Short mmCIF file of C-alpha atoms in Angstrom, two decimals:
data_model
loop_
_atom_site.label_atom_id
_atom_site.label_comp_id
_atom_site.label_asym_id
_atom_site.label_seq_id
_atom_site.Cartn_x
_atom_site.Cartn_y
_atom_site.Cartn_z
CA MET A 1 6.42 7.85 -22.13
CA LYS A 2 7.34 9.67 -18.93
CA LYS A 3 9.54 6.74 -17.84
CA ASN A 4 11.46 6.80 -21.15
CA GLY A 5 12.00 10.53 -20.76
CA SER A 6 13.35 9.95 -17.25
CA TYR A 7 15.83 7.32 -18.51
CA PHE A 8 17.00 9.67 -21.26
CA SER A 9 17.54 12.51 -18.76
CA ILE A 10 19.55 10.25 -16.44
CA THR A 11 21.66 8.95 -19.35
CA LEU A 12 22.38 12.47 -20.56
CA LEU A 13 23.25 13.65 -17.05
CA VAL A 14 25.66 10.75 -16.43
CA LEU A 15 27.44 11.27 -19.76
CA VAL A 16 27.79 15.04 -19.21
CA LEU A 17 29.16 14.45 -15.69
CA SER A 18 31.55 11.82 -17.05
CA LEU A 19 32.94 14.27 -19.60
CA LEU A 20 33.20 16.95 -16.93
CA ILE A 21 35.05 14.64 -14.52
CA GLY A 22 37.38 13.41 -17.29
CA GLY A 23 38.17 16.96 -18.39
CA ILE A 24 38.93 18.11 -14.83
CA LEU A 25 41.18 15.09 -14.17
CA SER A 26 43.08 15.58 -17.43
CA LEU A 27 43.67 19.23 -16.49
CA ILE A 28 44.86 18.35 -12.97
CA ILE A 29 47.23 15.63 -14.22
CA GLY A 30 48.63 17.93 -16.93
CA LEU A 31 49.33 20.63 -14.32
CA ARG A 32 51.17 18.20 -12.04
CA TYR A 33 54.08 18.05 -14.48
CA ASP A 34 56.78 20.75 -14.88
CA GLU A 35 55.60 21.59 -18.35
CA PHE A 36 51.90 21.66 -18.89
CA ILE A 37 50.85 19.45 -21.79
CA TRP A 38 47.15 19.12 -22.55
CA ILE A 39 46.10 15.46 -22.76
CA SER A 40 44.56 14.57 -26.11
CA PRO A 41 40.84 15.55 -26.09
CA TYR A 42 40.07 12.48 -28.22
CA ILE A 43 41.38 10.18 -25.51
CA THR A 44 39.64 12.19 -22.77
CA ILE A 45 36.28 12.08 -24.56
CA LEU A 46 36.61 8.40 -25.52
CA ASP A 47 37.63 7.35 -22.01
CA SER A 48 34.98 9.44 -20.26
CA ILE A 49 32.17 8.31 -22.59
CA SER A 50 33.22 4.63 -22.29
CA LEU A 51 33.35 4.80 -18.49
CA GLY A 52 30.09 6.78 -18.34
CA ILE A 53 28.29 4.14 -20.45
CA ALA A 54 29.80 1.44 -18.21
CA VAL A 55 28.39 3.20 -15.12
CA LEU A 56 24.93 3.33 -16.73
CA LEU A 57 25.06 -0.34 -17.74
CA SER A 58 26.32 -1.27 -14.29
CA LEU A 59 23.48 0.59 -12.58
CA TYR A 60 20.92 -0.97 -14.92
CA PHE A 61 22.16 -4.54 -14.40
CA THR A 62 22.62 -4.02 -10.66
CA ARG A 63 19.05 -2.77 -10.28
CA TYR A 64 17.80 -5.64 -12.46
CA LEU A 65 19.71 -8.30 -10.51
CA ALA A 66 18.99 -6.76 -7.10
CA ALA A 67 15.28 -7.46 -7.63
CA ARG A 68 16.01 -11.09 -8.56
CA SER A 69 19.16 -12.14 -6.73
CA LYS A 70 20.37 -11.89 -3.14
CA SER A 71 24.08 -12.11 -4.05
CA ALA A 72 25.61 -8.67 -3.56
CA ILE A 73 29.09 -10.03 -4.42
CA LEU A 74 27.87 -11.18 -7.84
CA MET A 75 26.44 -7.74 -8.58
CA LEU A 76 29.57 -5.93 -7.44
CA LEU A 77 31.77 -8.26 -9.54
CA LEU A 78 29.61 -7.55 -12.57
CA SER A 79 29.92 -3.81 -11.95
CA PHE A 80 33.66 -4.06 -11.56
CA GLY A 81 33.93 -6.17 -14.74
CA LEU A 82 31.97 -3.62 -16.77
CA MET A 83 34.15 -0.75 -15.55
CA LEU A 84 37.34 -2.70 -16.17
CA GLY A 85 36.17 -3.63 -19.66
CA ALA A 86 35.36 -0.01 -20.51
CA GLY A 87 38.79 1.08 -19.23
CA MET A 88 40.52 -1.63 -21.31
CA ILE A 89 38.73 -0.39 -24.47
CA THR A 90 40.37 3.02 -24.03
CA PHE A 91 43.77 1.51 -23.20
CA ILE A 92 43.70 -0.66 -26.33
CA THR A 93 42.58 2.28 -28.46
CA PHE A 94 45.36 4.44 -27.03
CA PHE A 95 47.92 1.69 -27.61
CA PHE A 96 47.02 1.50 -31.30
CA LEU A 97 47.22 5.28 -31.62
CA ASN A 98 50.48 5.57 -29.67
CA PRO A 99 52.16 2.14 -29.20
CA THR A 100 55.36 3.57 -27.69
CA ALA A 101 53.60 5.46 -24.90
CA PHE A 102 53.61 2.54 -22.48
CA PHE A 103 57.40 2.44 -22.53
CA TYR A 104 57.74 5.90 -20.92
CA SER A 105 57.20 6.16 -17.19
CA ASP A 106 56.27 9.84 -17.27
CA ASN A 107 53.52 9.53 -19.88
CA ARG A 108 50.70 11.80 -18.81
CA THR A 109 48.04 10.02 -20.83
CA VAL A 110 48.72 6.61 -19.27
CA THR A 111 48.62 8.19 -15.81
CA TYR A 112 45.36 9.91 -16.70
CA LEU A 113 43.77 6.68 -17.97
CA LEU A 114 44.71 4.78 -14.81
CA ILE A 115 43.55 7.48 -12.40
CA ASN A 116 40.33 8.11 -14.34
CA LEU A 117 39.57 4.36 -14.33
CA LEU A 118 40.18 4.08 -10.58
CA PHE A 119 38.07 7.18 -9.97
CA PHE A 120 35.13 5.82 -11.98
CA ILE A 121 35.45 2.37 -10.37
CA SER A 122 35.18 4.04 -6.95
CA ILE A 123 32.10 6.00 -8.05
CA ASN A 124 30.54 2.88 -9.50
CA ILE A 125 31.11 0.83 -6.34
CA ILE A 126 29.45 3.56 -4.27
CA THR A 127 26.44 3.89 -6.62
CA SER A 128 26.03 0.12 -7.03
CA GLY A 129 26.23 -0.33 -3.27
CA PHE A 130 23.54 2.32 -2.85
CA VAL A 131 21.28 0.56 -5.40
CA ILE A 132 21.75 -2.78 -3.61
CA PHE A 133 21.05 -1.16 -0.23
CA GLN A 134 17.97 0.64 -1.61
CA GLN A 135 16.60 -2.61 -3.08
CA THR A 136 17.21 -4.42 0.20
CA VAL A 137 15.29 -1.74 2.10
CA LEU A 138 12.45 -1.88 -0.46
CA GLU A 139 12.24 -5.68 -0.14
CA LYS A 140 12.09 -5.42 3.64
CA GLU A 141 9.40 -2.73 3.45
CA LYS A 142 7.42 -4.83 0.98
CA ALA A 143 7.63 -7.90 3.23
CA LEU A 144 6.64 -5.78 6.24
CA ASN A 145 3.66 -4.27 4.40
CA GLU A 146 2.52 -7.72 3.26
CA GLU A 147 2.80 -9.02 6.80
CA LYS A 148 0.92 -5.98 8.10
CA GLY A 149 -1.78 -6.46 5.45
CA LEU A 150 -2.22 -10.13 6.36
CA LYS A 151 -2.37 -9.23 10.04
CA THR A 152 -5.04 -6.60 9.35
CA GLN A 153 -7.10 -9.09 7.30
CA MET A 154 -6.87 -11.65 10.09
CA GLU A 155 -7.92 -9.09 12.69
CA LEU A 156 -10.86 -7.98 10.54
CA LYS A 157 -12.04 -11.56 10.13
CA LEU A 158 -11.68 -12.09 13.88
CA LEU A 159 -13.70 -8.96 14.58
CA ALA A 160 -16.38 -9.93 12.07
CA SER A 161 -16.61 -13.45 13.50
CA LYS A 162 -17.39 -12.02 16.94
CA ILE A 163 -20.64 -10.60 15.59
CA ASN A 164 -21.98 -13.91 14.27
CA PRO A 165 -22.48 -15.83 17.57
CA HIS A 166 -23.74 -12.67 19.26
CA PHE A 167 -26.39 -12.16 16.59
CA LEU A 168 -27.25 -15.86 16.45
CA PHE A 169 -27.77 -16.00 20.22
CA ASN A 170 -30.26 -13.11 20.12
CA SER A 171 -32.05 -14.56 17.09
CA LEU A 172 -32.50 -17.98 18.70
CA ASN A 173 -34.13 -16.31 21.68
CA LEU A 174 -36.47 -14.63 19.24
CA MET A 175 -37.37 -17.97 17.59
CA VAL A 176 -38.33 -19.35 21.00
CA SER A 177 -40.62 -16.40 21.67
CA LEU A 178 -42.42 -16.94 18.32
CA LEU A 179 -43.11 -20.65 18.70
CA SER A 180 -46.70 -19.95 19.71
CA GLN A 181 -47.27 -18.15 16.35
CA PRO A 182 -46.33 -20.65 13.59
CA ASP A 183 -46.85 -18.29 10.63
CA LYS A 184 -44.66 -15.59 12.13
CA ALA A 185 -42.14 -18.17 13.27
CA GLU A 186 -41.86 -19.57 9.72
CA THR A 187 -41.37 -16.11 8.19
CA ALA A 188 -38.85 -15.20 10.87
CA LEU A 189 -37.01 -18.49 10.36
CA ILE A 190 -36.78 -17.92 6.58
CA ASN A 191 -35.47 -14.40 7.17
CA LEU A 192 -32.97 -15.70 9.71
CA SER A 193 -31.72 -18.40 7.32
CA GLU A 194 -31.21 -15.78 4.60
CA ILE A 195 -29.29 -13.57 7.02
CA LEU A 196 -27.04 -16.47 8.03
CA ARG A 197 -26.54 -17.44 4.39
CA TYR A 198 -25.52 -13.84 3.70
CA GLN A 199 -22.97 -14.01 6.50
CA LEU A 200 -21.53 -17.25 5.14
CA ASP A 201 -21.45 -16.11 1.51
CA PHE A 202 -19.81 -12.76 2.22
CA SER A 203 -17.65 -13.61 5.24
CA ASP A 204 -14.47 -13.26 3.14
CA ALA A 205 -15.65 -10.35 0.98
CA GLN A 206 -14.08 -6.96 1.58
CA THR A 207 -17.11 -5.08 0.29
CA VAL A 208 -20.71 -5.76 -0.72
CA SER A 209 -23.32 -3.67 -2.47
CA LEU A 210 -25.29 -1.31 -0.28
CA GLY A 211 -28.50 -2.91 -1.61
CA SER A 212 -27.43 -6.37 -0.37
CA GLU A 213 -26.51 -5.00 3.05
CA LEU A 214 -29.80 -3.11 3.43
CA SER A 215 -31.80 -6.17 2.38
CA VAL A 216 -30.26 -8.12 5.28
CA VAL A 217 -30.83 -5.24 7.71
CA GLU A 218 -34.51 -5.02 6.73
CA LYS A 219 -34.89 -8.79 7.24
CA TYR A 220 -33.39 -8.39 10.69
CA LEU A 221 -35.70 -5.47 11.52
CA SER A 222 -38.67 -7.43 10.20
CA ILE A 223 -37.84 -10.29 12.58
CA GLN A 224 -37.56 -7.91 15.52
CA GLN A 225 -40.78 -6.14 14.61
CA MET A 226 -42.58 -9.50 14.69
CA ARG A 227 -41.36 -9.92 18.22
CA PHE A 228 -42.11 -6.46 19.59
CA GLY A 229 -45.10 -5.53 17.42
CA GLU A 230 -46.13 -1.88 17.46
CA LYS A 231 -43.53 -1.16 20.11
CA LEU A 232 -40.92 -1.08 17.35
CA THR A 233 -41.05 0.86 14.08
CA TYR A 234 -38.35 1.76 11.61
CA GLN A 235 -37.68 3.70 8.43
CA VAL A 236 -34.94 3.06 5.86
CA ASP A 237 -34.06 6.00 3.65
CA CYS A 238 -31.35 5.40 1.03
CA HIS A 239 -30.44 7.79 -1.81
CA THR A 240 -27.26 6.26 -3.19
CA GLU A 241 -25.54 3.12 -4.40
CA ALA A 242 -22.12 2.10 -3.16
CA GLN A 243 -19.87 -0.68 -1.94
CA ILE A 244 -19.48 -1.02 1.84
CA PRO A 245 -18.00 -3.65 4.19
CA PRO A 246 -20.42 -6.50 4.97
CA MET A 247 -22.27 -6.73 8.30
CA ILE A 248 -21.56 -3.13 9.25
CA ILE A 249 -25.10 -1.75 9.64
CA GLN A 250 -26.93 -4.67 11.25
CA PRO A 251 -24.93 -4.71 14.54
CA LEU A 252 -25.62 -1.00 15.01
CA VAL A 253 -29.35 -1.44 14.47
CA GLU A 254 -29.25 -4.41 16.84
CA ASN A 255 -27.53 -2.19 19.42
CA CYS A 256 -30.40 0.34 19.24
CA ILE A 257 -32.97 -2.35 20.01
CA LYS A 258 -30.98 -4.19 22.63
CA HIS A 259 -30.25 -1.14 24.81
CA ASN A 260 -33.52 0.78 24.39
CA ILE A 261 -36.52 -1.47 23.78
CA ASP A 262 -37.03 -2.33 27.45
CA PHE A 263 -36.94 1.30 28.56
CA THR A 264 -39.56 2.89 26.34
CA GLU A 265 -43.15 2.32 25.24
CA HIS A 266 -42.24 2.90 21.61
CA LEU A 267 -38.90 2.77 19.83
CA HIS A 268 -38.43 4.19 16.34
CA ILE A 269 -35.24 3.67 14.35
CA ASP A 270 -34.21 5.88 11.44
CA LEU A 271 -31.62 4.53 9.02
CA LYS A 272 -30.44 7.03 6.45
CA ILE A 273 -27.76 6.62 3.76
CA THR A 274 -26.56 9.52 1.63
CA ASN A 275 -23.60 10.40 -0.57
CA GLU A 276 -21.93 13.63 0.53
CA ASN A 277 -18.86 14.92 -1.33
CA GLY A 278 -17.69 11.47 -2.35
CA GLN A 279 -18.41 9.94 1.07
CA VAL A 280 -21.09 7.34 1.78
CA VAL A 281 -22.63 8.51 5.06
CA ILE A 282 -24.70 6.03 7.10
CA THR A 283 -26.70 7.45 10.00
CA ILE A 284 -28.47 5.27 12.58
CA LEU A 285 -30.60 7.19 15.06
CA ASP A 286 -33.25 5.85 17.44
CA SER A 287 -35.95 7.82 19.22
CA GLN A 288 -34.22 7.48 22.58
CA ALA A 289 -31.00 9.14 21.29
CA ILE A 290 -29.08 8.37 24.48
CA LEU A 291 -25.89 7.03 22.94
CA ASN A 292 -22.66 8.67 24.13
CA PRO A 293 -18.92 7.93 23.69
CA ALA A 294 -18.69 6.30 27.14
CA MET A 295 -20.84 3.42 25.87
CA LEU A 296 -18.42 2.44 23.09
CA ASP A 297 -16.57 -0.23 25.06
CA LYS A 298 -19.64 -1.70 26.80
CA GLY A 299 -21.40 -3.46 23.93
CA VAL A 300 -19.81 -6.14 21.76
CA GLY A 301 -21.60 -5.18 18.54
CA LEU A 302 -20.88 -1.46 18.89
CA THR A 303 -17.22 -1.86 19.86
CA VAL A 304 -16.43 -4.43 17.20
CA THR A 305 -18.17 -2.47 14.46
CA ARG A 306 -16.28 0.71 15.37
CA ARG A 307 -12.96 -1.13 15.19
CA ARG A 308 -13.89 -2.67 11.82
CA VAL A 309 -14.88 0.71 10.41
CA GLU A 310 -11.62 2.30 11.56
CA TYR A 311 -9.51 -0.62 10.29
CA LEU A 312 -11.11 -0.22 6.86
CA GLY A 313 -10.32 3.49 6.71
CA GLY A 314 -13.81 4.73 7.59
CA ILE A 315 -14.92 7.26 10.18
CA PHE A 316 -17.06 6.28 13.18
CA LEU A 317 -18.79 9.10 15.07
CA ILE A 318 -21.40 9.46 17.77
CA LYS A 319 -23.62 12.43 16.89
CA ASN A 320 -26.87 13.64 18.44
CA GLY A 321 -27.26 10.42 20.42
CA GLY A 322 -26.90 8.27 17.32
CA ILE A 323 -24.17 6.84 15.12
CA GLU A 324 -22.71 8.17 11.88
CA ILE A 325 -20.22 6.16 9.87
CA SER A 326 -18.73 7.13 6.54
CA PHE A 327 -16.58 5.55 3.83
CA LYS A 328 -15.11 6.86 0.61
CA SER A 329 -17.49 5.97 -2.20
#
């Protein structure tokens, strides 16, 4: 509805301007002669309306063709043909009304019709050229945005793929340490296989449910708790449902264990997810709380996850020795 209203406004504006231009030109041409003779208003109105409609049709067809054809010459020829056709309609009409006028060299109306036609052709060439230029710029911007989008997707996949071997390497070490405890090793192996299946199934997904992501994180924490026993405890506190990028939380939890477990008698990890003012806020805080911005480029999991969060429009912060990431819900 709004689009139709916009077209109507543009049409009305072009026709009013056409009448205004035609009236001014007829006045100027009439004044150029020794005796002022007002050019017939019927001819002025007919010529201006015809040329105004031709300008509108030319703009419409130029915009239509510009999105489908690369030939600027074809579009300009079509515009010129429309304007010439509109001008010929007025000439033929005038000839039938006054057939002897073309035999007099000083006829004001013929002069007016020629000058008005040339004036409108000039305007139409300028406007059509602008439409073609605008469409060309839009096409280039569209191609650039598509290329940028593909590049971003490739970079995100590259970043995500860096996590997989890192996580797998740590998990295989864990399997070795549990070989002396078959029951725990079997449970850990099942959890590991489900984590790897999750990575394979959702490697191309842009988002996953928060429940799916937390299920994988808890499997990972369960595996690590089997290894470290009472030395490691954790609590998961979630009060919302949302869609988040896959494999975002697990590398951060892994980072807590990797950099702290050997330097404390007991490590506790708190994972809290809330929804605050339309933002999903994920907080990962361990009992050591020693994380600082200088550590961002030292660990693979932490660095890669930060870059993924920022690529996807999220916010990555280090607060109170822990990590807070947020996405629009």
